[in-house]
mmCIF file of C-alpha atoms in Angstrom:
data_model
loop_
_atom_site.group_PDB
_atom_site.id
_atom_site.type_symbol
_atom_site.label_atom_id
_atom_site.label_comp_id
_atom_site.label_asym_id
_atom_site.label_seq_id
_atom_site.Cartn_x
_atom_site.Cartn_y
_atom_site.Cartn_z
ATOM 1 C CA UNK A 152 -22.665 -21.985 -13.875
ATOM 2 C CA UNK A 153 -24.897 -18.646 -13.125
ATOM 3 C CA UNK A 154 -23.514 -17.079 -9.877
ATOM 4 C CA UNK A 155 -21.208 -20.095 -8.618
ATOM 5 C CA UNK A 156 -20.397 -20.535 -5.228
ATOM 6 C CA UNK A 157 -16.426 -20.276 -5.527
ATOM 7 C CA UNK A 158 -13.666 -20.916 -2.327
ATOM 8 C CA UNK A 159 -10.725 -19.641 -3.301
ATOM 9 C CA UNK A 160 -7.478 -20.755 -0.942
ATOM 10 C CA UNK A 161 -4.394 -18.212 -0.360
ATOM 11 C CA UNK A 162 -1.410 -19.350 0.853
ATOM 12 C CA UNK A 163 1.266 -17.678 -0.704
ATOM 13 C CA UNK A 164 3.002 -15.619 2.336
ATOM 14 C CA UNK A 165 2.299 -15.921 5.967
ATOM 15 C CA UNK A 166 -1.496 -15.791 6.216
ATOM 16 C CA UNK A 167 -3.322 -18.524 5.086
ATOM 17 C CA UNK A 168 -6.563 -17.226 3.444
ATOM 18 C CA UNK A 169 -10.115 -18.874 2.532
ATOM 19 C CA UNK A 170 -13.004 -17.344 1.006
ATOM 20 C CA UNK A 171 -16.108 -18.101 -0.196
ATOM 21 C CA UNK A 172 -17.885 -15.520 -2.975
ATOM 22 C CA UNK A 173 -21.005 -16.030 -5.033
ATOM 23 C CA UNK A 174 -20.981 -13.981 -7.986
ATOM 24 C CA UNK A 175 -19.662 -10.650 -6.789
ATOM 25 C CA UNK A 176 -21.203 -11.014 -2.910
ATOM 26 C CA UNK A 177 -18.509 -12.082 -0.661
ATOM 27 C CA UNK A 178 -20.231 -14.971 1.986
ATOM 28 C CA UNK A 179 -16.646 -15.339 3.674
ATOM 29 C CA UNK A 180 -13.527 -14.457 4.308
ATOM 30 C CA UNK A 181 -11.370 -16.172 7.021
ATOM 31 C CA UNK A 182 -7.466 -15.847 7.876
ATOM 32 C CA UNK A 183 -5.057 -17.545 9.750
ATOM 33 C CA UNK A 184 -2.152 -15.131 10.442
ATOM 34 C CA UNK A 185 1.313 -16.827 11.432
ATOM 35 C CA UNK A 186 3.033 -13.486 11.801
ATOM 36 C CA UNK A 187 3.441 -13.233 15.452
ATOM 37 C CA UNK A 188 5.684 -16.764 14.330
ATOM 38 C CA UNK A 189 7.770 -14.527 12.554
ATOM 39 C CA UNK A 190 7.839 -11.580 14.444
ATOM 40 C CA UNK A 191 11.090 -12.311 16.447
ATOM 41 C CA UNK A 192 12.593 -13.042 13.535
ATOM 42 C CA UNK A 193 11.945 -9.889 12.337
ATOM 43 C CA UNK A 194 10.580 -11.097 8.975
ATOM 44 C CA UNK A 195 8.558 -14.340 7.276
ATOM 45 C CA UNK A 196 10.568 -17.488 7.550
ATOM 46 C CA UNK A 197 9.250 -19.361 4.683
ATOM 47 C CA UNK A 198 9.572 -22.965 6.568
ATOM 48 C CA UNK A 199 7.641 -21.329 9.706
ATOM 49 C CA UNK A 200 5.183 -20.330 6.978
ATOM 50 C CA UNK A 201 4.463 -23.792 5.489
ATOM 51 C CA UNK A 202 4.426 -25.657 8.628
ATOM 52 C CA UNK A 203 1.491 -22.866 9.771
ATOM 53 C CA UNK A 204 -0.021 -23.176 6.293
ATOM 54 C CA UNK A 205 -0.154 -26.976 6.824
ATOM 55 C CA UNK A 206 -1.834 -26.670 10.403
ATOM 56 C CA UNK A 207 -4.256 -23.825 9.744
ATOM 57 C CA UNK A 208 -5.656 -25.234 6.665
ATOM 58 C CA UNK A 209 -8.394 -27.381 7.351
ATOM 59 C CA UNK A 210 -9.745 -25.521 10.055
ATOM 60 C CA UNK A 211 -9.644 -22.370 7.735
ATOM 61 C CA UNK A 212 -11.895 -23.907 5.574
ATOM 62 C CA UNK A 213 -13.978 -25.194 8.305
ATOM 63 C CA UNK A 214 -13.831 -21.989 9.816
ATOM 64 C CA UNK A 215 -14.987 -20.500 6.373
ATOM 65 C CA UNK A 216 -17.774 -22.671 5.863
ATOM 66 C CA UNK A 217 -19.319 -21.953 9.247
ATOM 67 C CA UNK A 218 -19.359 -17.854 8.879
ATOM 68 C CA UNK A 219 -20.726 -17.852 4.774
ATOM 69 C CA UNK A 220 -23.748 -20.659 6.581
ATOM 70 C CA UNK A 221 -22.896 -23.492 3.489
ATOM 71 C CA UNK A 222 -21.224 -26.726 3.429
ATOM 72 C CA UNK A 223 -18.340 -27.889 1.714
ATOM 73 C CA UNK A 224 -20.338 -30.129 -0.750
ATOM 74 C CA UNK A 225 -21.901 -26.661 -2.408
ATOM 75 C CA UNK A 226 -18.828 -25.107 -3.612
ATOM 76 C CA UNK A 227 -19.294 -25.108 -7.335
ATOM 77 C CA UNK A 228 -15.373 -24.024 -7.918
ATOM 78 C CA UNK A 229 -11.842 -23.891 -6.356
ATOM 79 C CA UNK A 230 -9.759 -21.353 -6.960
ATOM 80 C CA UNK A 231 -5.827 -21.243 -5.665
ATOM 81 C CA UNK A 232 -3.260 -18.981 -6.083
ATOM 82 C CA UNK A 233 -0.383 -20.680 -7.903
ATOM 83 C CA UNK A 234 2.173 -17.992 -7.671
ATOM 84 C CA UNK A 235 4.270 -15.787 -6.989
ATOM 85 C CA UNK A 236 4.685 -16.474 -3.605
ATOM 86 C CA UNK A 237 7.315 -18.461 -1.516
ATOM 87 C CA UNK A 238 7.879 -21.952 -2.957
ATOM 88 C CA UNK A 239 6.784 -24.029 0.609
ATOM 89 C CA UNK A 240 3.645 -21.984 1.294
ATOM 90 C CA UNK A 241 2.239 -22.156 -2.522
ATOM 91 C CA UNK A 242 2.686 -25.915 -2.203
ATOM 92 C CA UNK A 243 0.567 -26.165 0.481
ATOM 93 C CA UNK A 244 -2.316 -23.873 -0.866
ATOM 94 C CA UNK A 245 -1.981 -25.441 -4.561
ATOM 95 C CA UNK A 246 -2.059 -29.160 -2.999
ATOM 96 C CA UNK A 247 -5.002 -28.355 -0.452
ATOM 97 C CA UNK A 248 -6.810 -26.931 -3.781
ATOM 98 C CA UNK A 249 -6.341 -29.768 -6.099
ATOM 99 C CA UNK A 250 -7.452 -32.170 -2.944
ATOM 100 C CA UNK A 251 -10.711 -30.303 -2.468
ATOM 101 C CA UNK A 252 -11.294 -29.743 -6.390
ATOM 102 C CA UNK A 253 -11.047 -33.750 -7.161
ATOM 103 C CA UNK A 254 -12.903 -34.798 -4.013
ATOM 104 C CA UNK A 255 -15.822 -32.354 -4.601
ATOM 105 C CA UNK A 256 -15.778 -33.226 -8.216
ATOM 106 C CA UNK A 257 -15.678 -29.406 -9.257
ATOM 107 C CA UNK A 258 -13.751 -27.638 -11.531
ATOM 108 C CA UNK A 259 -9.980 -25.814 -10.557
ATOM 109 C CA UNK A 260 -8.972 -22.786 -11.422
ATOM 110 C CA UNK A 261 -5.010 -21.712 -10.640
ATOM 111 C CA UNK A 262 -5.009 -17.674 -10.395
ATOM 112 C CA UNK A 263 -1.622 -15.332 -10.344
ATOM 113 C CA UNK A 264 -1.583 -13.674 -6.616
ATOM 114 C CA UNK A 265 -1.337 -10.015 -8.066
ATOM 115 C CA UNK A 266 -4.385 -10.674 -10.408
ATOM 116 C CA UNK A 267 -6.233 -11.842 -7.407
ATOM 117 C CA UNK A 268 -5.283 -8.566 -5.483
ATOM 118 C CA UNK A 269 -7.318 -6.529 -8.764
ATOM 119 C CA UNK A 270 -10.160 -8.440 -8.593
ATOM 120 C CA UNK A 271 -10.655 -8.241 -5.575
ATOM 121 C CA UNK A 272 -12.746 -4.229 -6.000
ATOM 122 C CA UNK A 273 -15.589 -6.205 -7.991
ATOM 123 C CA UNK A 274 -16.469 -7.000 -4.194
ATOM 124 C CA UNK A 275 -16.451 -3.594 -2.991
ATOM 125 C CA UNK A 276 -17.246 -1.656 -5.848
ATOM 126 C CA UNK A 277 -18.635 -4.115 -8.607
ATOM 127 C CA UNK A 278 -17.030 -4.854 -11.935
ATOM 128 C CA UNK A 279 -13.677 -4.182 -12.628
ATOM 129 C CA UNK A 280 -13.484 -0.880 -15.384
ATOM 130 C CA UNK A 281 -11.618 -1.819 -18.748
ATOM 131 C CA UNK A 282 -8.885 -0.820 -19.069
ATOM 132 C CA UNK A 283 -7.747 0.204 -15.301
ATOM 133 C CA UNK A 284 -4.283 0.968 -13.951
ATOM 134 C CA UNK A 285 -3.640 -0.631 -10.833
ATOM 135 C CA UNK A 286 -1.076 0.047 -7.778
ATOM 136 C CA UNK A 287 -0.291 -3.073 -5.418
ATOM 137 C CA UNK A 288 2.251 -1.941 -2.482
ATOM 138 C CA UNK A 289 2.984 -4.871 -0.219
ATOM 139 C CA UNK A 290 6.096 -6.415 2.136
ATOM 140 C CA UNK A 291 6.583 -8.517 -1.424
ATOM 141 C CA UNK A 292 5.389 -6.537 -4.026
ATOM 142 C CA UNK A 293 4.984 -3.388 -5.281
ATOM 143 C CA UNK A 294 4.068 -2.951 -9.027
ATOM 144 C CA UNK A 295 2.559 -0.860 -11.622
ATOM 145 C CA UNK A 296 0.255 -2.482 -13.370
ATOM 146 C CA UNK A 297 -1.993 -1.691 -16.623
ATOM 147 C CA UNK A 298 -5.103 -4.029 -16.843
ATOM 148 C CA UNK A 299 -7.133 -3.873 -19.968
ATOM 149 C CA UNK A 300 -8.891 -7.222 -18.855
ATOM 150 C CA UNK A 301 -8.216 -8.739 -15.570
ATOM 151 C CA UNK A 302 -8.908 -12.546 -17.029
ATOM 152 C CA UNK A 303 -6.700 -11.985 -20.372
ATOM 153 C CA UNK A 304 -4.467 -8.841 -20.472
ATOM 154 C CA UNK A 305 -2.720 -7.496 -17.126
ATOM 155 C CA UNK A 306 0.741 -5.797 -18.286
ATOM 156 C CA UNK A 307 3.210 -4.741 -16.195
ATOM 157 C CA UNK A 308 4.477 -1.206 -16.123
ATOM 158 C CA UNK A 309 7.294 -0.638 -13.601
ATOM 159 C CA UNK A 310 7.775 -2.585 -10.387
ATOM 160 C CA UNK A 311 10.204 -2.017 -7.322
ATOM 161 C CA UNK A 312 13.729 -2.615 -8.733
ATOM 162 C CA UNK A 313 14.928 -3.537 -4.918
ATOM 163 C CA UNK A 314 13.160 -4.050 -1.495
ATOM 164 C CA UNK A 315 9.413 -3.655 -1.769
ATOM 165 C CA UNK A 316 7.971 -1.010 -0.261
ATOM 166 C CA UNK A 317 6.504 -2.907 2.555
ATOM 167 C CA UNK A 318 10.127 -4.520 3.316
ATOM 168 C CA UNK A 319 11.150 -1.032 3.552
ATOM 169 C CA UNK A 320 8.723 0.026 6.172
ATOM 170 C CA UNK A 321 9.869 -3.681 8.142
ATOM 171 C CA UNK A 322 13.403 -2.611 7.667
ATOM 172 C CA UNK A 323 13.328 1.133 8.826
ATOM 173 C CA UNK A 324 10.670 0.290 11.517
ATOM 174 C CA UNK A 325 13.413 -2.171 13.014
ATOM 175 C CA UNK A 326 16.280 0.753 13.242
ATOM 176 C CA UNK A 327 13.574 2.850 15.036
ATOM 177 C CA UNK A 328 12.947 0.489 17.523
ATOM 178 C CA UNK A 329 8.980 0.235 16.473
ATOM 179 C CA UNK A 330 8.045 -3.721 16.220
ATOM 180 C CA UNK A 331 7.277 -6.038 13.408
ATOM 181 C CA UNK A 332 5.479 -5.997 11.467
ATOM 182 C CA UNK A 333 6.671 -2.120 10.171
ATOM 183 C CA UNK A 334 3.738 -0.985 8.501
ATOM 184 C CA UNK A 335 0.916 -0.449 11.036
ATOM 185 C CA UNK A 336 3.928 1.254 13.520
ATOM 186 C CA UNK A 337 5.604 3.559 11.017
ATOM 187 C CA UNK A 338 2.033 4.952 10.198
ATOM 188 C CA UNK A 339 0.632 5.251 13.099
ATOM 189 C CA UNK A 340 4.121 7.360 14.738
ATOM 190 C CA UNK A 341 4.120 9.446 11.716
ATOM 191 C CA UNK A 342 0.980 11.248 12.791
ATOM 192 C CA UNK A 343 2.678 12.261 15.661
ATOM 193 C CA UNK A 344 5.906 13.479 13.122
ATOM 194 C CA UNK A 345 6.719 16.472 10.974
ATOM 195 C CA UNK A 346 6.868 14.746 7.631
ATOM 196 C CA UNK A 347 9.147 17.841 6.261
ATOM 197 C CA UNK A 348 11.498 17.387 8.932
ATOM 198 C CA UNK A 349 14.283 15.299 7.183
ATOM 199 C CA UNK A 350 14.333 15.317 3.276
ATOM 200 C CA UNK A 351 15.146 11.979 2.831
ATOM 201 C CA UNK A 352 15.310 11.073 -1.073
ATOM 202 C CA UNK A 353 12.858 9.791 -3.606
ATOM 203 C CA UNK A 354 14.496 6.984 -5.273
ATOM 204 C CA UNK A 355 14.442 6.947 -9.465
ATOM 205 C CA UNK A 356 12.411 10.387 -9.815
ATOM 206 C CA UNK A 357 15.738 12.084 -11.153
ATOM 207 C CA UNK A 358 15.720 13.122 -14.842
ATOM 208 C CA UNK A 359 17.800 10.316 -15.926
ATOM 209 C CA UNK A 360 16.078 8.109 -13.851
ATOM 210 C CA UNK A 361 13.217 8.990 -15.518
ATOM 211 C CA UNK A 362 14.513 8.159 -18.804
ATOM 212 C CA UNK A 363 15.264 5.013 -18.064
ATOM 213 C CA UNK A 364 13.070 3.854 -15.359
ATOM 214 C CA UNK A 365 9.928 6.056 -15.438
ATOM 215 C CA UNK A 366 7.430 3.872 -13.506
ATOM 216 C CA UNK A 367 9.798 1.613 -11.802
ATOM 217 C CA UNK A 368 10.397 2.069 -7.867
ATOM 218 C CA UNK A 369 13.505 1.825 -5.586
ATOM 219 C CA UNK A 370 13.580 2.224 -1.658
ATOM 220 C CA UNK A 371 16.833 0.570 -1.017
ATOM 221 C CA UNK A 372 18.556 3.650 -0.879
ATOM 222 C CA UNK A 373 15.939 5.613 0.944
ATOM 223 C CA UNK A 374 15.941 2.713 3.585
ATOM 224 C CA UNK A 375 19.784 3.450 3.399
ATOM 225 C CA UNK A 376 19.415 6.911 4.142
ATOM 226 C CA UNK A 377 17.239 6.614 7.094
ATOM 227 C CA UNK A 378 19.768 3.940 8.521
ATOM 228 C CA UNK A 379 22.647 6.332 7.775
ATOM 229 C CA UNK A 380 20.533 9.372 9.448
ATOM 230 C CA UNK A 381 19.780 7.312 12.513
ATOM 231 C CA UNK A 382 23.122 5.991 13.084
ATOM 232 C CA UNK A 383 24.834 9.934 12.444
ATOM 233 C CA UNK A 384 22.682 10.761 15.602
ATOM 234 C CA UNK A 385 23.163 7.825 18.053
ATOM 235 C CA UNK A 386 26.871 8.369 17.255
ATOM 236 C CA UNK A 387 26.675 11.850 18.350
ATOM 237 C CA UNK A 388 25.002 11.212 21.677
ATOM 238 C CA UNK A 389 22.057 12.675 20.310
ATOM 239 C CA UNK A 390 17.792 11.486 20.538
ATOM 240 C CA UNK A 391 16.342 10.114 17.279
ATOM 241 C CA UNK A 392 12.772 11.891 17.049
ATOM 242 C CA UNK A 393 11.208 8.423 15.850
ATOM 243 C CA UNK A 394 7.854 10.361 15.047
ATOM 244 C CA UNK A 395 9.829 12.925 12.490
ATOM 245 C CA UNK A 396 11.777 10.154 11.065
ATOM 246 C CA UNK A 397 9.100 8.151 10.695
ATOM 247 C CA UNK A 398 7.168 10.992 8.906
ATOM 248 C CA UNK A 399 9.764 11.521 6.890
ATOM 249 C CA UNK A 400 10.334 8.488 5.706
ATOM 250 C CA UNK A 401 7.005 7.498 4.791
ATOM 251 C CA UNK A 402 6.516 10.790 3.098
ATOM 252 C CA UNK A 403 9.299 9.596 1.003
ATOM 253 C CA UNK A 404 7.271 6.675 -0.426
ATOM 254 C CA UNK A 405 3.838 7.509 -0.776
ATOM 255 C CA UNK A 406 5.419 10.840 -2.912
ATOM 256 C CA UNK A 407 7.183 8.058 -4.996
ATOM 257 C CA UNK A 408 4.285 5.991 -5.233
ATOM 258 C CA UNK A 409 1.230 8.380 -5.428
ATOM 259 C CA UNK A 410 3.287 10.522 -8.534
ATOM 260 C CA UNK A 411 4.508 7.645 -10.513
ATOM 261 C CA UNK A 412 0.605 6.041 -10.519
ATOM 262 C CA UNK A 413 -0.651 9.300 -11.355
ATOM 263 C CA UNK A 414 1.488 9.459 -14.124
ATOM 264 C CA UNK A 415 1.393 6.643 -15.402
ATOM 265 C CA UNK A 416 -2.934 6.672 -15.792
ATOM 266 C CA UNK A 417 -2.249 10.655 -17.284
ATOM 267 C CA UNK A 418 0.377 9.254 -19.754
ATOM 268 C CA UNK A 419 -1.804 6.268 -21.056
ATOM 269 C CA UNK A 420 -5.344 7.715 -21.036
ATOM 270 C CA UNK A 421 -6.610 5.708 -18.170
ATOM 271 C CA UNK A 422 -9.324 7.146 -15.931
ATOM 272 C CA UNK A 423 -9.380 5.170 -13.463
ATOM 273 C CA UNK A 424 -6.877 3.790 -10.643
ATOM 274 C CA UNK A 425 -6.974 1.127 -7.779
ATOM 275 C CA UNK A 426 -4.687 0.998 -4.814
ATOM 276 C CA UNK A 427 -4.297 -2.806 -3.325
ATOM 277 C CA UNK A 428 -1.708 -4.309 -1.249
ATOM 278 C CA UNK A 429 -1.321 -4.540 2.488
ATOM 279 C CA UNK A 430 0.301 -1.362 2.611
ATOM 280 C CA UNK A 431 -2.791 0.272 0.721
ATOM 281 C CA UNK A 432 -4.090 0.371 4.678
ATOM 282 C CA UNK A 433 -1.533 3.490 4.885
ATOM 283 C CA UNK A 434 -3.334 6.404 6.104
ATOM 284 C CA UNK A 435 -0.853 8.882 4.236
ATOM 285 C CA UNK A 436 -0.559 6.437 1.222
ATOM 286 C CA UNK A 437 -4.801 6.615 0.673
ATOM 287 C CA UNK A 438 -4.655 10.478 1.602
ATOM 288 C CA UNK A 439 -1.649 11.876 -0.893
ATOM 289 C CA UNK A 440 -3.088 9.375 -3.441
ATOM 290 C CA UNK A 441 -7.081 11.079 -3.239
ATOM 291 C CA UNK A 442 -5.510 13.929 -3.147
ATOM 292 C CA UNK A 443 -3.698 13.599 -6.488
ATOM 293 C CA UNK A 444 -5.814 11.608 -8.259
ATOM 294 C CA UNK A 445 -8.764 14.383 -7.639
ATOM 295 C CA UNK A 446 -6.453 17.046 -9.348
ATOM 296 C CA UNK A 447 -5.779 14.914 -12.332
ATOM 297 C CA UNK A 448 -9.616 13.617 -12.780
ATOM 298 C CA UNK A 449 -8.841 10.089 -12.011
ATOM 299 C CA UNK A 450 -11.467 7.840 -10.224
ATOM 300 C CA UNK A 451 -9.544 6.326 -7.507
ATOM 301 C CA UNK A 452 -10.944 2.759 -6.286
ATOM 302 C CA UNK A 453 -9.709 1.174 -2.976
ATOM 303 C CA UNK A 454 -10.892 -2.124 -1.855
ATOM 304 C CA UNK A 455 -11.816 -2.110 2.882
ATOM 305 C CA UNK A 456 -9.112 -2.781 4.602
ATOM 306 C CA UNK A 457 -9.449 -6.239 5.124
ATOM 307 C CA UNK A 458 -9.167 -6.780 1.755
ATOM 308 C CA UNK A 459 -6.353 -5.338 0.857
ATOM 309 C CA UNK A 460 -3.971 -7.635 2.485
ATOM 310 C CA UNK A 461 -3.802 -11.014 1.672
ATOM 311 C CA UNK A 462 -6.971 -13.432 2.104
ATOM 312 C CA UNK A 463 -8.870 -16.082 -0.157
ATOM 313 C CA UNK A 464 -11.711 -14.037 -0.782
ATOM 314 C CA UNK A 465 -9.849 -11.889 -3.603
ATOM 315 C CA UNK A 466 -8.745 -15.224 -5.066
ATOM 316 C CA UNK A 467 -12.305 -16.422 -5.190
ATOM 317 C CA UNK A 468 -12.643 -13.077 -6.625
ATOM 318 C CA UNK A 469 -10.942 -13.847 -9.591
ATOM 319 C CA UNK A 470 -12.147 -16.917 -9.974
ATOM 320 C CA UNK A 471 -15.674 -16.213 -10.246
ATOM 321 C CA UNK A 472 -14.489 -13.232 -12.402
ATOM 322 C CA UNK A 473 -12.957 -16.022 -15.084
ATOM 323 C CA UNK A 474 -16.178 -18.189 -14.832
ATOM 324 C CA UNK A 475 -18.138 -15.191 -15.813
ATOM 325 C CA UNK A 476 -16.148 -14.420 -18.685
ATOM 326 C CA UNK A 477 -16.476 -18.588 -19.781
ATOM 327 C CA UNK A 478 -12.746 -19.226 -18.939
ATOM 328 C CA UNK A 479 -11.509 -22.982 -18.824
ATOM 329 C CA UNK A 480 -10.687 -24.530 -15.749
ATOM 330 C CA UNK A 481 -6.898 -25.622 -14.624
ATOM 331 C CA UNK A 482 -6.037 -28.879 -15.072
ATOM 332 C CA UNK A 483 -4.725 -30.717 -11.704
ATOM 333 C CA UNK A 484 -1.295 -30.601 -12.965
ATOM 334 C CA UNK A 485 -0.941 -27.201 -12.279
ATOM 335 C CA UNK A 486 2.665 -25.987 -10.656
ATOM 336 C CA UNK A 487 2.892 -23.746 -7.682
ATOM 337 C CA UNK A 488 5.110 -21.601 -9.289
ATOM 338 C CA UNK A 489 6.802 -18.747 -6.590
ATOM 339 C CA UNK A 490 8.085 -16.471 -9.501
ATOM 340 C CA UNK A 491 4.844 -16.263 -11.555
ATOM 341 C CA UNK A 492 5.022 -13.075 -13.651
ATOM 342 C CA UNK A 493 1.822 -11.073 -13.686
ATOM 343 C CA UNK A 494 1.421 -11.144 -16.943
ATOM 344 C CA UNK A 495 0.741 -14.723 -16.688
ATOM 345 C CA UNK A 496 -2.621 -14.552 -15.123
ATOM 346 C CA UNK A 497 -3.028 -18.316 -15.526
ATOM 347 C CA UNK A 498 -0.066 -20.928 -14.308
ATOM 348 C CA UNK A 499 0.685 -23.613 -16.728
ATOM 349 C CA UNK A 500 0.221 -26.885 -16.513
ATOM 350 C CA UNK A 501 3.256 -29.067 -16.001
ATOM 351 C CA UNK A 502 4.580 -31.510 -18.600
ATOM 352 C CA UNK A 503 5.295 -35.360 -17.883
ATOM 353 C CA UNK A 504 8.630 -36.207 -18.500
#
């Protein structure tokens, strides 16, 4: 096929996610968000998620369809992602997939939900460089990630050890008070904040640490911290300065994350960098990491907002990606598998028993 039309269905988390791409132009990209379902939970319930997966999918598609102007029957691929994810929610997305793939009579291809969030630059920015380091910060994810080839060879340098980064914005944003989700609300107070107030500390950047765990993350204990600091003040009758905190705190983590990437490209020759993740819409996170990445001489690529967090147009992405490069389909006995590792770009097929 020469420039395929290629939906590609997301479903792993709490948006479910279609998009249509031909080539490397992106004709569509519609979402379904069940977070405010979650938000009084204070975090994704995966059976909420499924049961919105299940009743946002069709009209998704529909929806999807209607803003890229084609019909269903023109899709020339599906692509799905098959993991990581939460079990429920990959079910749905992998089962919707497999549904349109055999009814349309077109070819399936199963994609790893971390690839997807690579290839998703060759819309913003056109093809992918070889090799490329990549940095994914998300409320599930946040990994270090060395990509030679986004289709064959994606290996995995360090990855958070504990909560995610994302989680730890949710979780800190809840002791200030700020609503879920964290992200948006811990950014936007910082800018009111001193971020040198509090010197909260930068988890695995000690010496030792180093040794051992040199592009790994960990925010448990700085999430700690900011509970402990919180808590040391309410007990003394005293105001938390939410914007300082806040500051602080996210500060902490973007000085984690924007060094460690850095290094990591310096260390193994590679030139060129790209942030992705929904916490890549951090204003401090995309400032520190310019910043940096201009005083080492690395070419720093970030994807628009929109795609950055989680949608079906990067997994079309990557699916029109693999059909360029003359990859074989999935066969429909793909798994949805939620603890994919990104090394395995592709899922495997299941075996009868």
């Amino acid at each position: 096929m020469t420039d395929p039309l290629v939906l590609g269905v997301e479903s792993s988390c709490d948006e479910t996610g279609i998009g249509l791409v031909r080539g490397h132009t992106l004709l569509a990209n519609a979402v379904a968000s069940s977070v405010d379902q979650h938000a009084r939970f204070g975090g994704v319930v995966p059976e909420v998620a499924s049961r919105a997966h299940l009743e946002a999918m069709v009209p998704t598609i529909e929806r999807a369809c209607a803003e890229g102007g084609v019909r269903l029957e023109d899709v020339d691929a599906v692509a799905v992602t098959a993991g990581p994810g939460l079990a429920g929610a990959l079910l749905v997305g992998v089962a919707s997939a497999k549904a349109l793939a055999l009814g349309l009579g077109v070819p399936l291809y199963g994609v790893n939900h971390l690839g997807a969030h690579v290839a998703v630059d060759v819309l913003d920015h056109g093809p992918l460089p070889e090799p490329m380091m990549a940095l994914l910060v998300s409320g599930g994810h946040t990994n270090l990630l060395h990509v030679p080839d986004i289709t064959s060879d994606i290996r995995s340098l360090g990855q958070t050890l504990d909560d995610a980064a994302g989680e730890a914005f949710d979780k800190v944003a809840r002791v200030l008070g700020l609503p879920y989700p964290g992200g948006p609300h811990i950014d936007r107070a910082a800018r009111a904040g001193d971020p040198q107030a509090i010197r909260f500390p930068r988890g695995l950047t000690s010496r030792k640490d180093m040794e051992r765990h040199r592009y790994d993350f960990s925010f448990s204990g700085l999430k700690s911290s900011v509970v402990r600091w919180v808590q040391a003040r309410e007990r003394a009758g005293e105001p938390v300065p939410v914007a300082d905190v806040a500051a602080s705190f996210q500060e902490a983590v973007v000085d984690v994350l924007t060094s460690k990437a850095v290094l990591a490209c310096t260390e193994n020759g590679v030139l060129d960098l790209q942030l992705g993740g929904g916490v890549a819409a951090n204003g401090r996170l995309r400032e520190l990491l310019e910043e940096r990445c201009a005083e080492a001489g690395i070419r720093l690529r970030v994807p628009r907002r929109d795609l950055c967090t989680d949608n079906g147009a990067m997994v079309a992405a990557l699916g029109a990606v693999l059909i360029a490069k003359g990859h074989e389909p999935s066969p429909l006995t793909i798994p949805a598998d939620s603890s994919q590792p990104v090394a395995q770009i592709r899922p495997l097929a299941q075996v009868a028993s």
